[in-house]
């Protein structure tokens, strides 16, 4: 099967020519004659709390399928349902409900964002459910469902031991909702933490004499920095700064909540009531509470800031590439960078 595109994102570059798919994988690239649009690796969102009216904290398989269909329409072919800080029984139930069957996009395991976070950087997370690092609790959560990614505050007592535990279990460790100094962050990076949750948000601010975790992450070549590019969480200049400082290490995330694609109104983010007004989600008291941005919107927004398209596509696709032999998880974008076609494993959904 040929896609009929004029270029494909291969090896970090847009390679002219069409793409052939065979057996659910990329068969060949750079073929003539070319058509229109560009083929890019499917977008990957490792922080999605909900989507299209579905809050993953209490979703069943049908809910995941509804959200999955809507995610595909925005180019997301793989994601991690994300669960914010909550009591253990609620987190365990949400993890147990993560589907092990096809719902459209691939589920890359779950992202547990908390409860081991800083009381000084809670954001919209409920304070009553926050916990200090507890290896026994972490192990029970790991056993409750497909945990693939955990966000924690590395400066808390016992946090580095949790990093060791998680790395040994093959879980991605992210530092976030943290008041860590640069030194405390560097200690976690040395133990195997490899990413930072929504850079600059819910963390110690960067100061020229106190760079904090943001400064440490931007200058560590082994650390990926996650950005919410919704026009609210970060100023445009800060987005450009992050892409310039961490070239090749930026990963776009949406931090989407159930309101994404639905517009203003009242929604829930786990156990938190959220009001969306003029496209901005806030918890009681005015704290930002996730986002309603979609991944395709993020791509257009960041590219409009002057970031080269190749860098934006890498950040949205988890640094994927349509090399021959790779799974045919593909998004076709038109000249306006709008989604025109989506395939997962070579099977089309749009």
CSV table of C-alpha atoms in Angstrom, one decimal:
chain,number,residue,atom,x,y,z
A,1,UNK,CA,0.0,0.0,0.0
A,2,UNK,CA,1.3,3.5,-0.9
A,3,UNK,CA,0.3,6.6,1.1
A,4,UNK,CA,0.5,9.0,-1.8
A,5,UNK,CA,2.6,11.6,0.1
A,6,UNK,CA,5.2,14.0,-1.1
A,7,UNK,CA,7.7,13.5,1.9
A,8,UNK,CA,8.2,11.4,5.0
A,9,UNK,CA,10.0,12.1,8.3
A,10,UNK,CA,12.9,9.8,8.3
A,11,UNK,CA,16.0,10.1,10.5
A,12,UNK,CA,15.1,13.5,11.7
A,13,UNK,CA,14.7,14.9,8.2
A,14,UNK,CA,11.8,15.3,5.7
A,15,UNK,CA,12.8,12.9,2.9
A,16,UNK,CA,11.1,13.6,-0.4
A,17,UNK,CA,9.0,10.8,-1.9
A,18,UNK,CA,6.2,8.5,-1.2
A,19,UNK,CA,5.9,5.8,1.5
A,20,UNK,CA,5.0,2.1,1.1
A,21,UNK,CA,3.5,0.0,3.8
A,22,UNK,CA,3.6,-3.8,3.9
A,23,UNK,CA,2.6,-6.2,6.7
A,24,UNK,CA,1.9,-3.4,9.1
A,25,UNK,CA,5.4,-1.9,8.8
A,26,UNK,CA,7.1,0.7,6.8
A,27,UNK,CA,8.3,-1.1,3.6
A,28,UNK,CA,10.1,1.7,1.7
A,29,UNK,CA,10.4,5.5,1.7
A,30,UNK,CA,11.5,8.1,-0.9
A,31,UNK,CA,9.5,6.5,-3.7
A,32,UNK,CA,8.4,8.1,-6.9
A,33,UNK,CA,6.0,9.5,-8.0
A,34,UNK,CA,5.3,11.5,-4.9
A,35,UNK,CA,1.8,12.9,-4.0
A,36,UNK,CA,0.8,15.5,-1.4
A,37,UNK,CA,1.1,15.9,2.3
A,38,UNK,CA,3.8,14.6,4.6
A,39,UNK,CA,3.9,11.3,6.5
A,40,UNK,CA,5.3,11.5,10.1
A,41,UNK,CA,5.5,9.0,12.9
A,42,UNK,CA,2.4,8.9,15.0
A,43,UNK,CA,2.3,11.4,17.8
A,44,UNK,CA,3.0,10.0,21.3
A,45,UNK,CA,1.5,11.6,24.4
A,46,UNK,CA,2.9,10.4,27.7
A,47,UNK,CA,0.7,12.6,29.8
A,48,UNK,CA,-3.0,12.5,29.1
A,49,UNK,CA,-5.4,12.6,32.1
A,50,UNK,CA,-8.5,12.2,29.9
A,51,UNK,CA,-9.9,13.2,26.5
A,52,UNK,CA,-13.2,13.9,24.7
A,53,UNK,CA,-15.3,13.7,27.8
A,54,UNK,CA,-13.5,10.7,29.4
A,55,UNK,CA,-11.5,11.0,32.6
A,56,UNK,CA,-9.1,8.1,32.7
A,57,UNK,CA,-9.2,8.0,36.5
A,58,UNK,CA,-12.6,6.3,36.4
A,59,UNK,CA,-12.9,5.1,32.8
A,60,UNK,CA,-14.0,1.7,31.6
A,61,UNK,CA,-12.9,0.0,28.4
A,62,UNK,CA,-15.7,1.7,26.4
A,63,UNK,CA,-14.6,5.0,27.7
A,64,UNK,CA,-11.1,4.3,26.7
A,65,UNK,CA,-12.3,3.4,23.2
A,66,UNK,CA,-14.2,6.7,22.9
A,67,UNK,CA,-11.2,8.7,24.0
A,68,UNK,CA,-9.0,6.6,21.8
A,69,UNK,CA,-11.0,7.4,18.7
A,70,UNK,CA,-10.8,11.1,19.5
A,71,UNK,CA,-7.1,10.9,20.2
A,72,UNK,CA,-6.5,9.3,16.8
A,73,UNK,CA,-8.3,12.2,15.1
A,74,UNK,CA,-5.6,14.5,16.6
A,75,UNK,CA,-2.7,12.3,15.3
A,76,UNK,CA,-2.0,10.4,18.6
A,77,UNK,CA,-1.2,6.8,17.9
A,78,UNK,CA,0.2,6.0,21.3
A,79,UNK,CA,-0.3,7.4,24.8
A,80,UNK,CA,0.0,6.9,28.5
A,81,UNK,CA,-3.2,7.4,30.6
A,82,UNK,CA,-2.1,9.6,33.5
A,83,UNK,CA,-3.4,9.4,37.0
A,84,UNK,CA,-2.7,12.3,39.4
A,85,UNK,CA,-2.3,12.1,43.1
A,86,UNK,CA,-5.1,10.1,44.8
A,87,UNK,CA,-5.7,7.7,47.6
A,88,UNK,CA,-4.1,4.3,47.1
A,89,UNK,CA,-7.4,2.5,46.5
A,90,UNK,CA,-8.4,4.9,43.8
A,91,UNK,CA,-5.1,4.7,42.0
A,92,UNK,CA,-5.1,0.9,42.2
A,93,UNK,CA,-8.6,0.8,40.8
A,94,UNK,CA,-7.6,3.1,37.9
A,95,UNK,CA,-4.5,1.1,37.1
A,96,UNK,CA,-6.5,-2.2,37.1
A,97,UNK,CA,-8.9,-0.7,34.6
A,98,UNK,CA,-6.3,0.2,32.0
A,99,UNK,CA,-7.3,-1.9,29.0
A,100,UNK,CA,-5.2,-4.7,27.8
A,101,UNK,CA,-7.1,-4.8,24.5
A,102,UNK,CA,-7.1,-2.7,21.3
A,103,UNK,CA,-8.8,0.6,21.8
A,104,UNK,CA,-7.4,2.4,18.7
A,105,UNK,CA,-4.1,4.0,19.7
A,106,UNK,CA,-1.6,2.0,21.5
A,107,UNK,CA,-1.5,2.3,25.3
A,108,UNK,CA,2.1,2.5,26.5
A,109,UNK,CA,1.4,1.6,30.1
A,110,UNK,CA,0.2,4.1,32.7
A,111,UNK,CA,1.8,7.2,34.0
A,112,UNK,CA,1.3,7.7,37.8
A,113,UNK,CA,1.9,11.4,38.5
A,114,UNK,CA,2.3,11.3,42.3
A,115,UNK,CA,1.5,10.8,45.1
A,116,UNK,CA,5.2,11.2,46.0
A,117,UNK,CA,5.4,14.9,45.2
A,118,UNK,CA,6.4,18.1,47.0
A,119,UNK,CA,3.9,19.7,49.3
A,120,UNK,CA,5.3,23.0,48.1
A,121,UNK,CA,4.6,22.2,44.4
A,122,UNK,CA,1.3,20.4,44.4
A,123,UNK,CA,-0.3,22.4,41.6
A,124,UNK,CA,-3.8,21.1,41.3
A,125,UNK,CA,-3.0,17.8,43.1
A,126,UNK,CA,-5.1,17.1,46.2
A,127,UNK,CA,-2.9,17.7,49.3
A,128,UNK,CA,-4.7,15.1,51.4
A,129,UNK,CA,-3.6,12.3,49.1
A,130,UNK,CA,0.1,13.4,48.8
A,131,UNK,CA,2.5,11.0,50.4
A,132,UNK,CA,6.2,10.9,51.3
A,133,UNK,CA,8.2,8.2,49.3
A,134,UNK,CA,7.1,4.7,50.5
A,135,UNK,CA,8.6,1.7,48.8
A,136,UNK,CA,5.8,-0.7,49.9
A,137,UNK,CA,3.1,1.6,48.6
A,138,UNK,CA,5.0,2.0,45.3
A,139,UNK,CA,5.3,-1.8,45.0
A,140,UNK,CA,1.6,-2.2,45.5
A,141,UNK,CA,0.9,0.3,42.8
A,142,UNK,CA,3.3,-1.4,40.4
A,143,UNK,CA,1.5,-4.6,41.1
A,144,UNK,CA,-1.9,-3.1,40.6
A,145,UNK,CA,-1.6,-2.4,36.9
A,146,UNK,CA,0.7,-1.6,33.9
A,147,UNK,CA,2.7,1.2,35.5
A,148,UNK,CA,5.3,2.4,32.9
A,149,UNK,CA,6.1,5.9,34.1
A,150,UNK,CA,6.1,7.6,37.5
A,151,UNK,CA,6.5,11.3,38.4
A,152,UNK,CA,8.1,12.0,41.8
A,153,UNK,CA,9.9,14.8,43.7
A,154,UNK,CA,13.5,13.7,44.0
A,155,UNK,CA,14.3,15.9,47.0
A,156,UNK,CA,11.9,14.0,49.3
A,157,UNK,CA,13.4,11.6,51.9
A,158,UNK,CA,13.6,8.2,50.4
A,159,UNK,CA,12.9,9.4,46.8
A,160,UNK,CA,16.3,8.2,45.5
A,161,UNK,CA,15.6,4.7,46.8
A,162,UNK,CA,12.3,4.8,44.9
A,163,UNK,CA,14.2,5.8,41.7
A,164,UNK,CA,16.4,2.7,42.2
A,165,UNK,CA,13.3,0.5,42.7
A,166,UNK,CA,11.6,1.9,39.6
A,167,UNK,CA,14.6,1.7,37.3
A,168,UNK,CA,15.1,-1.9,38.4
A,169,UNK,CA,11.5,-2.6,37.4
A,170,UNK,CA,12.0,-0.9,34.0
A,171,UNK,CA,9.8,2.0,34.8
A,172,UNK,CA,10.5,5.5,33.4
A,173,UNK,CA,11.2,7.9,36.3
A,174,UNK,CA,10.3,11.5,35.8
A,175,UNK,CA,11.0,14.3,38.2
A,176,UNK,CA,8.1,16.7,38.7
A,177,UNK,CA,5.9,18.6,41.1
A,178,UNK,CA,9.2,19.3,42.8
A,179,UNK,CA,11.1,21.9,44.7
A,180,UNK,CA,14.4,20.2,43.9
A,181,UNK,CA,17.6,22.2,43.7
A,182,UNK,CA,20.0,21.6,40.8
A,183,UNK,CA,22.1,19.3,43.0
A,184,UNK,CA,19.1,17.3,44.1
A,185,UNK,CA,17.9,16.9,40.6
A,186,UNK,CA,21.4,15.9,39.4
A,187,UNK,CA,21.4,13.2,42.1
A,188,UNK,CA,18.2,11.7,40.7
A,189,UNK,CA,19.5,11.9,37.1
A,190,UNK,CA,22.6,10.0,38.2
A,191,UNK,CA,20.4,7.2,39.7
A,192,UNK,CA,18.4,6.8,36.4
A,193,UNK,CA,15.7,9.5,36.3
A,194,UNK,CA,15.6,10.4,32.6
A,195,UNK,CA,12.9,13.0,32.1
A,196,UNK,CA,11.2,16.0,33.7
A,197,UNK,CA,7.4,16.4,33.9
A,198,UNK,CA,6.0,19.6,32.3
A,199,UNK,CA,9.2,21.6,32.5
A,200,UNK,CA,8.9,24.9,34.5
A,201,UNK,CA,5.4,24.1,35.8
A,202,UNK,CA,5.0,22.9,39.4
A,203,UNK,CA,8.7,23.1,40.1
A,204,UNK,CA,11.3,25.4,41.6
A,205,UNK,CA,11.8,28.4,39.2
A,206,UNK,CA,15.0,28.9,37.3
A,207,UNK,CA,17.1,31.7,38.8
A,208,UNK,CA,20.5,32.7,37.6
A,209,UNK,CA,22.0,31.8,41.0
A,210,UNK,CA,19.7,29.0,41.8
A,211,UNK,CA,19.0,27.1,38.5
A,212,UNK,CA,16.9,24.4,40.2
A,213,UNK,CA,15.7,21.3,38.5
A,214,UNK,CA,14.8,23.2,35.3
A,215,UNK,CA,18.4,24.4,34.8
A,216,UNK,CA,19.8,21.0,35.6
A,217,UNK,CA,17.4,19.3,33.1
A,218,UNK,CA,18.1,21.8,30.3
A,219,UNK,CA,21.8,21.3,30.6
A,220,UNK,CA,22.0,17.5,31.1
A,221,UNK,CA,22.4,15.8,27.7
A,222,UNK,CA,20.8,12.6,29.0
A,223,UNK,CA,17.5,14.2,30.2
A,224,UNK,CA,14.4,14.6,28.1
A,225,UNK,CA,12.3,17.7,29.0
A,226,UNK,CA,8.5,17.5,28.6
A,227,UNK,CA,6.6,20.7,27.5
A,228,UNK,CA,3.0,21.7,27.5
A,229,UNK,CA,2.7,24.0,24.5
A,230,UNK,CA,-0.8,25.3,25.0
A,231,UNK,CA,0.0,29.0,25.1
A,232,UNK,CA,-0.9,29.1,28.8
A,233,UNK,CA,1.5,26.9,30.7
A,234,UNK,CA,4.5,28.5,29.1
A,235,UNK,CA,5.3,31.8,27.5
A,236,UNK,CA,6.3,31.7,23.8
A,237,UNK,CA,9.8,32.8,24.6
A,238,UNK,CA,10.2,30.0,27.1
A,239,UNK,CA,9.1,27.4,24.6
A,240,UNK,CA,11.7,28.7,22.2
A,241,UNK,CA,14.3,28.7,25.0
A,242,UNK,CA,13.6,25.1,25.8
A,243,UNK,CA,13.9,23.9,22.2
A,244,UNK,CA,17.1,25.8,21.8
A,245,UNK,CA,18.7,24.7,25.0
A,246,UNK,CA,17.6,21.0,24.9
A,247,UNK,CA,17.8,20.4,21.1
A,248,UNK,CA,16.8,16.8,20.4
A,249,UNK,CA,15.6,16.3,24.0
A,250,UNK,CA,12.2,17.9,24.0
A,251,UNK,CA,9.0,15.9,24.2
A,252,UNK,CA,5.7,17.5,23.7
A,253,UNK,CA,2.8,16.5,26.0
A,254,UNK,CA,-0.7,17.7,26.3
A,255,UNK,CA,-1.6,17.1,30.0
A,256,UNK,CA,-5.0,16.9,28.5
A,257,UNK,CA,-8.1,16.5,30.7
A,258,UNK,CA,-11.6,15.3,29.8
A,259,UNK,CA,-12.5,18.7,28.5
A,260,UNK,CA,-10.1,18.3,25.5
A,261,UNK,CA,-12.1,18.8,22.2
A,262,UNK,CA,-15.3,19.7,24.1
A,263,UNK,CA,-14.9,23.3,25.0
A,264,UNK,CA,-15.6,25.3,28.2
A,265,UNK,CA,-17.5,23.9,31.1
A,266,UNK,CA,-17.1,22.0,34.4
A,267,UNK,CA,-15.1,18.7,34.4
A,268,UNK,CA,-13.2,16.4,36.7
A,269,UNK,CA,-9.5,15.6,36.8
A,270,UNK,CA,-9.4,12.6,39.1
A,271,UNK,CA,-10.7,13.8,42.4
A,272,UNK,CA,-10.5,17.5,41.5
A,273,UNK,CA,-13.3,19.6,40.1
A,274,UNK,CA,-12.0,21.7,37.2
A,275,UNK,CA,-13.6,24.7,35.4
A,276,UNK,CA,-12.6,25.4,31.8
A,277,UNK,CA,-13.1,29.0,30.7
A,278,UNK,CA,-11.8,30.5,27.5
A,279,UNK,CA,-9.8,27.3,26.9
A,280,UNK,CA,-8.0,27.4,30.2
A,281,UNK,CA,-8.5,24.7,32.9
A,282,UNK,CA,-8.3,25.7,36.5
A,283,UNK,CA,-9.0,24.1,39.9
A,284,UNK,CA,-10.7,25.9,42.7
A,285,UNK,CA,-8.4,28.8,43.8
A,286,UNK,CA,-7.3,29.4,40.2
A,287,UNK,CA,-4.5,26.8,39.9
A,288,UNK,CA,-3.9,25.5,36.4
A,289,UNK,CA,-5.3,22.0,36.2
A,290,UNK,CA,-4.1,20.2,33.1
A,291,UNK,CA,-4.9,21.5,29.6
A,292,UNK,CA,-7.3,21.2,26.7
A,293,UNK,CA,-4.7,21.4,24.0
A,294,UNK,CA,-4.4,18.5,21.5
A,295,UNK,CA,-1.1,17.2,20.0
A,296,UNK,CA,-1.8,18.4,16.5
A,297,UNK,CA,-2.6,21.9,17.9
A,298,UNK,CA,0.7,21.8,19.8
A,299,UNK,CA,2.6,21.0,16.6
A,300,UNK,CA,1.1,23.9,14.8
A,301,UNK,CA,1.5,26.3,17.7
A,302,UNK,CA,5.2,25.5,18.3
A,303,UNK,CA,6.1,25.6,14.6
A,304,UNK,CA,4.4,29.0,14.4
A,305,UNK,CA,6.9,30.2,17.0
A,306,UNK,CA,9.7,29.6,14.6
A,307,UNK,CA,10.9,26.2,15.8
A,308,UNK,CA,12.0,24.1,12.7
A,309,UNK,CA,9.3,21.7,11.7
A,310,UNK,CA,11.7,18.7,11.9
A,311,UNK,CA,12.3,19.5,15.6
A,312,UNK,CA,8.6,19.9,16.4
A,313,UNK,CA,7.7,16.6,14.7
A,314,UNK,CA,10.5,14.8,16.6
A,315,UNK,CA,9.1,16.3,19.9
A,316,UNK,CA,5.6,15.2,19.1
A,317,UNK,CA,6.4,11.7,18.0
A,318,UNK,CA,8.6,10.7,20.8
A,319,UNK,CA,11.6,11.1,18.4
A,320,UNK,CA,10.2,8.4,16.2
A,321,UNK,CA,11.2,7.8,12.5
A,322,UNK,CA,9.6,6.2,9.6
A,323,UNK,CA,12.6,4.0,8.7
A,324,UNK,CA,11.9,0.8,6.7
A,325,UNK,CA,11.0,-2.0,9.1
A,326,UNK,CA,9.5,0.2,11.8
A,327,UNK,CA,5.8,-0.2,12.8
A,328,UNK,CA,3.5,1.7,10.4
A,329,UNK,CA,2.1,4.1,13.1
A,330,UNK,CA,1.7,7.1,10.8
A,331,UNK,CA,0.1,10.5,10.6
A,332,UNK,CA,-0.4,12.2,7.3
A,333,UNK,CA,-0.4,16.0,7.6
A,334,UNK,CA,-1.6,18.4,4.9
A,335,UNK,CA,0.2,21.7,4.1
A,336,UNK,CA,-1.5,23.4,7.0
A,337,UNK,CA,-0.2,20.7,9.4
A,338,UNK,CA,-3.7,19.4,9.9
A,339,UNK,CA,-4.3,15.6,10.3
A,340,UNK,CA,-5.7,14.1,7.1
A,341,UNK,CA,-5.0,10.4,7.8
A,342,UNK,CA,-3.9,8.2,10.7
A,343,UNK,CA,-2.7,4.6,10.7
A,344,UNK,CA,-1.8,2.3,13.6
A,345,UNK,CA,0.1,-0.8,12.5
A,346,UNK,CA,-0.7,0.0,8.9
A,347,UNK,CA,-4.4,0.0,9.6
A,348,UNK,CA,-6.2,3.3,8.8
A,349,UNK,CA,-8.6,5.0,11.1
A,350,UNK,CA,-9.4,8.2,9.2
